[in-house]
Short mmCIF file of C-alpha atoms in Angstrom, two decimals:
data_model
loop_
_atom_site.label_atom_id
_atom_site.label_comp_id
_atom_site.label_asym_id
_atom_site.label_seq_id
_atom_site.Cartn_x
_atom_site.Cartn_y
_atom_site.Cartn_z
CA UNK A 763 -5.52 -2.34 -9.70
CA UNK A 764 -8.06 -4.43 -11.10
CA UNK A 765 -11.63 -4.54 -8.31
CA UNK A 766 -13.87 -7.14 -9.26
CA UNK A 767 -17.13 -6.96 -6.91
CA UNK A 768 -20.55 -8.52 -6.99
CA UNK A 769 -19.50 -9.97 -10.92
CA UNK A 770 -21.98 -12.13 -12.65
CA UNK A 771 -22.76 -13.51 -15.68
CA UNK A 772 -24.85 -15.82 -17.89
CA UNK A 773 -24.80 -16.49 -21.31
CA UNK A 774 -28.05 -18.07 -22.24
CA UNK A 775 -28.65 -21.16 -22.57
CA UNK A 776 -30.37 -25.02 -24.23
CA UNK A 777 -33.40 -24.18 -21.70
CA UNK A 778 -32.27 -21.79 -19.20
CA UNK A 779 -29.55 -19.38 -18.78
CA UNK A 780 -25.66 -20.92 -17.60
CA UNK A 781 -24.72 -18.64 -15.13
CA UNK A 782 -20.60 -18.59 -15.80
CA UNK A 783 -19.31 -16.13 -13.09
CA UNK A 784 -21.33 -15.44 -9.63
CA UNK A 785 -20.69 -12.65 -6.99
CA UNK A 786 -16.82 -12.92 -7.99
CA UNK A 787 -14.88 -10.47 -5.40
CA UNK A 788 -11.20 -9.65 -6.61
CA UNK A 789 -8.49 -7.45 -6.14
CA UNK A 790 -5.61 -7.33 -7.21
CA UNK A 791 -1.87 -4.65 -6.83
CA UNK A 792 -0.66 -2.98 -9.07
CA UNK A 793 2.48 -4.49 -10.71
CA UNK A 794 1.03 -7.94 -9.55
CA UNK A 795 1.54 -11.41 -11.73
CA UNK A 796 -2.35 -12.67 -10.76
CA UNK A 797 -3.16 -16.21 -11.16
CA UNK A 798 -6.84 -17.12 -11.54
CA UNK A 799 -7.11 -21.28 -11.52
CA UNK A 800 -9.61 -24.18 -12.37
CA UNK A 801 -11.14 -26.69 -14.43
CA UNK A 802 -12.97 -26.05 -17.86
CA UNK A 803 -15.73 -24.21 -17.87
CA UNK A 804 -15.30 -22.98 -14.48
CA UNK A 805 -14.94 -18.93 -15.82
CA UNK A 806 -11.51 -17.63 -16.38
CA UNK A 807 -12.13 -17.09 -19.78
CA UNK A 808 -15.47 -14.84 -19.36
CA UNK A 809 -13.28 -13.12 -16.21
CA UNK A 810 -10.54 -12.42 -18.26
CA UNK A 811 -13.16 -10.74 -20.96
CA UNK A 812 -15.12 -8.66 -18.02
CA UNK A 813 -11.94 -7.78 -17.29
CA UNK A 814 -11.00 -6.70 -20.26
CA UNK A 815 -14.52 -5.01 -21.04
CA UNK A 816 -14.31 -7.03 -24.21
CA UNK A 817 -17.79 -8.64 -22.63
CA UNK A 818 -20.71 -6.32 -20.23
CA UNK A 819 -21.71 -8.20 -16.73
CA UNK A 820 -24.89 -8.91 -15.48
CA UNK A 821 -24.36 -7.48 -12.77
CA UNK A 822 -21.81 -5.82 -10.96
CA UNK A 823 -18.30 -4.14 -11.81
CA UNK A 824 -15.36 -3.69 -12.73
CA UNK A 825 -12.58 -0.50 -11.33
CA UNK A 826 -9.86 0.05 -13.64
CA UNK A 827 -7.43 1.62 -11.02
CA UNK A 828 -10.16 2.80 -9.78
CA UNK A 829 -12.61 4.10 -12.62
CA UNK A 830 -15.78 2.41 -13.39
CA UNK A 831 -15.97 0.90 -16.33
CA UNK A 832 -19.69 -0.25 -16.02
CA UNK A 833 -20.96 3.51 -17.66
CA UNK A 834 -18.08 3.63 -20.19
CA UNK A 835 -18.80 3.73 -24.32
CA UNK A 836 -17.74 5.26 -27.31
CA UNK A 837 -14.65 6.97 -27.97
CA UNK A 838 -14.01 6.47 -23.76
CA UNK A 839 -14.84 2.83 -23.59
CA UNK A 840 -11.70 2.77 -27.09
CA UNK A 841 -9.66 4.55 -25.14
CA UNK A 842 -9.44 2.43 -21.78
CA UNK A 843 -10.39 -1.26 -23.36
CA UNK A 844 -6.95 0.47 -25.40
CA UNK A 845 -4.77 -0.13 -20.93
CA UNK A 846 -5.56 -3.28 -21.47
CA UNK A 847 -4.03 -6.00 -23.54
CA UNK A 848 -5.81 -9.12 -24.41
CA UNK A 849 -3.01 -12.97 -25.39
CA UNK A 850 -5.71 -15.13 -26.80
CA UNK A 851 -5.17 -18.83 -26.07
CA UNK A 852 -4.58 -19.21 -29.15
CA UNK A 853 -3.11 -16.55 -30.62
CA UNK A 854 -3.38 -15.37 -34.91
CA UNK A 855 0.21 -14.40 -36.53
CA UNK A 856 0.39 -13.32 -39.59
CA UNK A 857 1.78 -15.86 -41.52
CA UNK A 858 3.02 -13.13 -44.02
CA UNK A 859 5.05 -10.58 -42.48
CA UNK A 860 7.73 -11.38 -39.84
CA UNK A 861 8.45 -11.50 -37.07
CA UNK A 862 9.36 -7.52 -36.03
CA UNK A 863 6.27 -7.54 -38.17
CA UNK A 864 3.44 -8.91 -36.49
CA UNK A 865 4.96 -6.52 -33.40
CA UNK A 866 4.04 -3.79 -35.21
CA UNK A 867 1.09 -4.12 -36.85
CA UNK A 868 -0.82 -2.34 -33.67
CA UNK A 869 1.66 0.98 -32.89
CA UNK A 870 1.00 1.05 -37.66
CA UNK A 871 -2.84 0.33 -36.80
CA UNK A 872 -2.44 3.56 -33.96
CA UNK A 873 -0.54 6.18 -36.66
CA UNK A 874 2.74 5.77 -34.46
CA UNK A 875 5.76 6.91 -36.96
CA UNK A 876 8.38 4.78 -38.64
CA UNK A 877 11.37 5.40 -36.00
CA UNK A 878 9.24 5.46 -32.82
CA UNK A 879 8.30 1.99 -33.64
CA UNK A 880 11.05 0.76 -34.06
CA UNK A 881 12.29 1.80 -31.22
CA UNK A 882 8.96 -0.18 -29.15
CA UNK A 883 9.20 -3.29 -31.66
CA UNK A 884 12.82 -2.85 -30.12
CA UNK A 885 11.71 -3.44 -27.24
CA UNK A 886 9.52 -5.23 -26.82
CA UNK A 887 11.60 -8.67 -28.70
CA UNK A 888 14.35 -7.60 -26.11
CA UNK A 889 11.67 -7.81 -22.91
CA UNK A 890 10.96 -11.29 -24.61
CA UNK A 891 14.18 -12.82 -26.12
CA UNK A 892 13.88 -12.84 -29.02
CA UNK A 893 15.38 -9.72 -31.16
CA UNK A 894 17.70 -12.90 -33.39
CA UNK A 895 14.76 -13.56 -34.83
CA UNK A 896 12.96 -10.20 -35.91
CA UNK A 897 13.61 -10.53 -39.14
CA UNK A 898 12.34 -14.65 -39.27
CA UNK A 899 8.14 -14.97 -40.23
CA UNK A 900 6.01 -17.30 -37.37
CA UNK A 901 6.48 -20.61 -38.92
CA UNK A 902 10.51 -20.83 -38.55
CA UNK A 903 9.12 -20.02 -34.96
CA UNK A 904 8.65 -22.85 -32.44
CA UNK A 905 5.30 -22.93 -30.70
CA UNK A 906 6.54 -20.82 -28.33
CA UNK A 907 8.65 -19.29 -29.53
CA UNK A 908 4.85 -18.08 -31.44
CA UNK A 909 4.21 -17.95 -27.93
CA UNK A 910 6.24 -15.23 -26.80
CA UNK A 911 5.91 -12.97 -30.95
CA UNK A 912 1.90 -12.83 -29.27
CA UNK A 913 3.54 -11.72 -25.77
CA UNK A 914 5.21 -9.09 -27.66
CA UNK A 915 2.51 -8.22 -29.72
CA UNK A 916 0.51 -6.60 -26.62
CA UNK A 917 2.88 -4.63 -24.75
CA UNK A 918 4.23 -2.88 -27.91
CA UNK A 919 0.83 0.21 -27.05
CA UNK A 920 1.58 -0.54 -23.87
CA UNK A 921 -1.08 -1.93 -21.96
CA UNK A 922 -1.62 -1.07 -17.99
CA UNK A 923 -2.92 -4.48 -18.21
CA UNK A 924 -2.55 -7.44 -19.54
CA UNK A 925 -4.47 -10.19 -19.32
CA UNK A 926 -2.73 -13.56 -20.68
CA UNK A 927 -6.34 -16.41 -20.73
CA UNK A 928 -3.75 -19.70 -20.79
CA UNK A 929 -0.64 -18.46 -22.76
CA UNK A 930 0.68 -22.26 -22.15
CA UNK A 931 -1.52 -23.34 -24.33
CA UNK A 932 -0.66 -26.24 -26.09
CA UNK A 933 2.83 -26.35 -25.09
CA UNK A 934 5.20 -28.56 -23.86
CA UNK A 935 6.21 -27.90 -20.93
CA UNK A 936 9.60 -27.55 -21.31
CA UNK A 937 9.17 -25.04 -23.50
CA UNK A 938 6.61 -23.25 -21.00
CA UNK A 939 8.56 -21.33 -19.23
CA UNK A 940 9.90 -19.29 -21.40
CA UNK A 941 6.10 -18.38 -22.53
CA UNK A 942 5.76 -18.10 -18.03
CA UNK A 943 9.87 -16.43 -18.00
CA UNK A 944 8.18 -13.63 -20.65
CA UNK A 945 5.91 -12.18 -18.05
CA UNK A 946 7.61 -12.21 -15.19
CA UNK A 947 9.87 -10.43 -16.88
CA UNK A 948 7.88 -8.12 -18.22
CA UNK A 949 5.59 -7.18 -14.78
CA UNK A 950 9.08 -6.83 -13.53
CA UNK A 951 10.36 -4.77 -16.41
CA UNK A 952 7.25 -2.56 -18.03
CA UNK A 953 5.38 -2.72 -14.90
CA UNK A 954 2.86 -4.43 -16.23
CA UNK A 955 -0.79 -5.87 -14.14
CA UNK A 956 -0.59 -9.41 -16.08
CA UNK A 957 -3.81 -10.93 -14.76
CA UNK A 958 -3.32 -14.90 -15.62
CA UNK A 959 -6.09 -17.95 -16.67
CA UNK A 960 -5.15 -21.15 -16.25
CA UNK A 961 -5.85 -24.62 -16.07
CA UNK A 962 -2.72 -25.50 -14.27
CA UNK A 963 -1.67 -25.07 -10.80
CA UNK A 964 1.92 -25.80 -11.56
CA UNK A 965 2.50 -22.34 -13.72
CA UNK A 966 0.75 -20.40 -10.28
CA UNK A 967 3.51 -21.78 -8.46
CA UNK A 968 6.43 -20.94 -11.06
CA UNK A 969 5.16 -17.31 -10.88
CA UNK A 970 2.02 -15.74 -9.84
CA UNK A 971 2.04 -14.21 -6.07
CA UNK A 972 -1.52 -14.39 -5.42
CA UNK A 973 -4.11 -16.42 -6.67
CA UNK A 974 -7.86 -16.69 -6.53
CA UNK A 975 -9.43 -19.94 -7.57
CA UNK A 976 -12.82 -20.75 -9.78
CA UNK A 977 -15.25 -23.25 -9.68
CA UNK A 978 -18.14 -23.53 -10.78
CA UNK A 979 -18.24 -19.70 -10.98
CA UNK A 980 -17.89 -18.75 -7.75
CA UNK A 981 -13.94 -17.45 -6.37
CA UNK A 982 -13.56 -20.89 -4.06
CA UNK A 983 -10.24 -18.83 -2.47
CA UNK A 984 -7.95 -16.06 -2.80
CA UNK A 985 -4.80 -14.97 -1.72
CA UNK A 986 -1.10 -14.80 -1.73
CA UNK A 987 0.21 -18.19 -3.07
CA UNK A 988 2.70 -18.56 0.42
CA UNK A 989 -0.13 -18.20 3.03
CA UNK A 990 -2.85 -20.51 0.48
CA UNK A 991 0.55 -23.61 1.45
CA UNK A 992 -0.15 -23.06 5.13
CA UNK A 993 -3.67 -22.46 5.43
CA UNK A 994 -5.48 -25.46 6.20
CA UNK A 995 -7.83 -27.43 3.91
CA UNK A 996 -6.56 -25.41 0.84
CA UNK A 997 -7.28 -26.42 -2.94
CA UNK A 998 -3.83 -24.36 -4.13
CA UNK A 999 -1.83 -25.89 -1.36
CA UNK A 1000 -3.30 -30.31 -2.41
CA UNK A 1001 -2.30 -29.21 -6.13
CA UNK A 1002 1.09 -27.00 -5.62
CA UNK A 1003 2.78 -29.84 -2.33
CA UNK A 1004 3.90 -32.42 -2.70
CA UNK A 1005 1.71 -35.95 -2.53
CA UNK A 1006 2.67 -37.94 1.38
CA UNK A 1007 2.03 -41.45 1.00
CA UNK A 1008 3.10 -42.60 3.88
CA UNK A 1009 2.19 -46.76 5.08
CA UNK A 1010 0.00 -46.72 9.23
CA UNK A 1011 2.53 -48.22 10.30
CA UNK A 1012 5.15 -46.68 9.44
CA UNK A 1013 4.08 -43.90 11.29
CA UNK A 1014 2.91 -45.58 13.85
CA UNK A 1015 6.23 -46.59 14.98
CA UNK A 1016 7.09 -43.03 16.34
CA UNK A 1017 5.73 -41.90 19.36
CA UNK A 1018 4.76 -38.44 17.47
CA UNK A 1019 3.76 -38.07 13.82
CA UNK A 1020 2.75 -35.02 12.80
CA UNK A 1021 2.45 -33.16 8.56
CA UNK A 1022 4.79 -29.90 8.70
CA UNK A 1023 4.63 -27.03 6.24
CA UNK A 1024 8.36 -25.22 5.76
CA UNK A 1025 8.71 -21.65 3.36
CA UNK A 1026 11.54 -19.80 2.74
CA UNK A 1027 15.10 -21.60 2.39
CA UNK A 1028 15.49 -20.48 6.19
CA UNK A 1029 13.18 -23.25 7.22
CA UNK A 1030 13.79 -25.78 4.81
CA UNK A 1031 17.39 -26.19 5.82
CA UNK A 1032 17.57 -25.63 8.79
CA UNK A 1033 14.68 -26.33 11.34
CA UNK A 1034 14.15 -29.50 11.43
CA UNK A 1035 17.95 -30.70 12.18
CA UNK A 1036 17.08 -27.51 14.80
CA UNK A 1037 14.36 -28.84 16.32
CA UNK A 1038 15.83 -32.25 16.86
CA UNK A 1039 19.28 -31.03 18.73
CA UNK A 1040 17.24 -28.74 20.74
CA UNK A 1041 14.81 -31.06 22.38
CA UNK A 1042 17.12 -34.30 21.99
CA UNK A 1043 14.44 -36.43 19.86
CA UNK A 1044 14.94 -38.25 16.71
CA UNK A 1045 12.89 -36.85 14.27
CA UNK A 1046 12.59 -38.89 11.16
CA UNK A 1047 11.75 -37.36 7.41
CA UNK A 1048 8.59 -40.16 6.16
CA UNK A 1049 7.41 -38.45 3.18
CA UNK A 1050 6.83 -35.39 2.00
CA UNK A 1051 9.07 -34.12 -0.33
CA UNK A 1052 11.13 -30.66 -1.79
CA UNK A 1053 9.40 -27.92 -3.52
CA UNK A 1054 9.11 -24.23 -5.05
CA UNK A 1055 6.99 -21.36 -5.34
CA UNK A 1056 8.62 -18.90 -7.68
CA UNK A 1057 12.62 -18.72 -6.07
CA UNK A 1058 11.27 -20.40 -2.57
CA UNK A 1059 12.00 -23.20 -0.73
CA UNK A 1060 8.68 -24.35 0.25
CA UNK A 1061 8.70 -28.51 1.82
CA UNK A 1062 6.40 -30.30 3.00
CA UNK A 1063 6.55 -33.36 4.91
CA UNK A 1064 5.01 -36.09 7.28
CA UNK A 1065 7.56 -36.51 10.76
CA UNK A 1066 8.02 -39.05 13.07
CA UNK A 1067 10.05 -37.79 16.29
CA UNK A 1068 10.67 -40.23 18.89
CA UNK A 1069 11.69 -39.60 21.92
CA UNK A 1070 10.89 -38.10 25.95
CA UNK A 1071 10.40 -34.21 24.62
CA UNK A 1072 8.54 -35.27 21.60
CA UNK A 1073 5.50 -32.83 21.26
CA UNK A 1074 8.30 -29.52 22.59
CA UNK A 1075 10.01 -30.54 19.59
CA UNK A 1076 6.98 -30.71 17.47
CA UNK A 1077 5.66 -26.52 18.98
CA UNK A 1078 9.08 -25.37 18.74
CA UNK A 1079 8.41 -26.26 15.42
CA UNK A 1080 5.48 -24.72 15.20
CA UNK A 1081 5.91 -21.73 16.78
CA UNK A 1082 8.91 -20.68 15.16
CA UNK A 1083 7.22 -20.31 11.60
CA UNK A 1084 6.66 -24.21 10.42
CA UNK A 1085 2.43 -25.17 9.71
CA UNK A 1086 2.29 -27.31 12.37
CA UNK A 1087 -1.05 -30.47 11.86
CA UNK A 1088 -0.16 -33.71 15.07
CA UNK A 1089 -1.66 -36.81 13.13
CA UNK A 1090 -3.98 -38.39 14.21
CA UNK A 1091 -1.72 -40.15 16.67
CA UNK A 1092 -0.40 -37.77 18.05
CA UNK A 1093 -2.11 -36.61 21.25
CA UNK A 1094 -3.71 -33.42 19.87
CA UNK A 1095 -4.17 -31.83 16.94
CA UNK A 1096 -2.74 -28.80 16.72
CA UNK A 1097 -2.08 -26.37 13.94
CA UNK A 1098 0.14 -23.00 13.73
#
């Protein structure tokens, strides 16, 4: 587990210090794939460097499995640092070495013997899906494949934590999925805790369990991704859920109108039709759409309802676990 307590970090500026992190508090469970999202200069990379013990905070504490890292130095600091691998946004590979040779490099520095080194390299090559590329050189690979080599190199020493700083930077969208899949597989098969920073909210939608949103060095919201999708005013929801753009005239044509967030196969597939049948109302989808968060289907629809029991139908949908917000045209505003 990674615990960040009241963390602040500044850097010298031209006229005054630049505050990169402001009283950051996070708790990241062991084996999680945790996303930190924010725009450029929001503090994401600084947070990653502080957690990796590459930078010291001005104030606050980073605990790794309960160990307070603030007072570590010398040999003990080096030992703890080995438990935290860092994947840089633009990782450098040795052009003259093969893929396997690049992955073996940190093991060679640690003095790991030949048979054990080959075994570890083979294991992580399998995890990143590059076993067939072991004897090629980085220049023969795509950018996404080179990024996966860097992931394998970071995993080779058996860290407990992997910090991936913007791991899909500079990679085409169609190839980025392969890098994210590798990080998810590392978490699942090796039990590595992955802390991923990114400016791209769609990365969170694909692989992260939990997320923190940074803005100007502050955590403005955090929690599980699915919980935040239902939170009123959530930035995560605004970024990840399908947009709704329905003309007012279309909404006004119904007795009631509401925005409905549905999470999970059963809710997305059956809840709205069942409500229409149960309450004998006409229920139409007039905006929004479907997406996925990891393997979970999620929908945000604007629905229009006609019929005597329109309010009852919407209340019933909310009682069954959907998140319903009545629009101004409705009689009251509720969220459940």
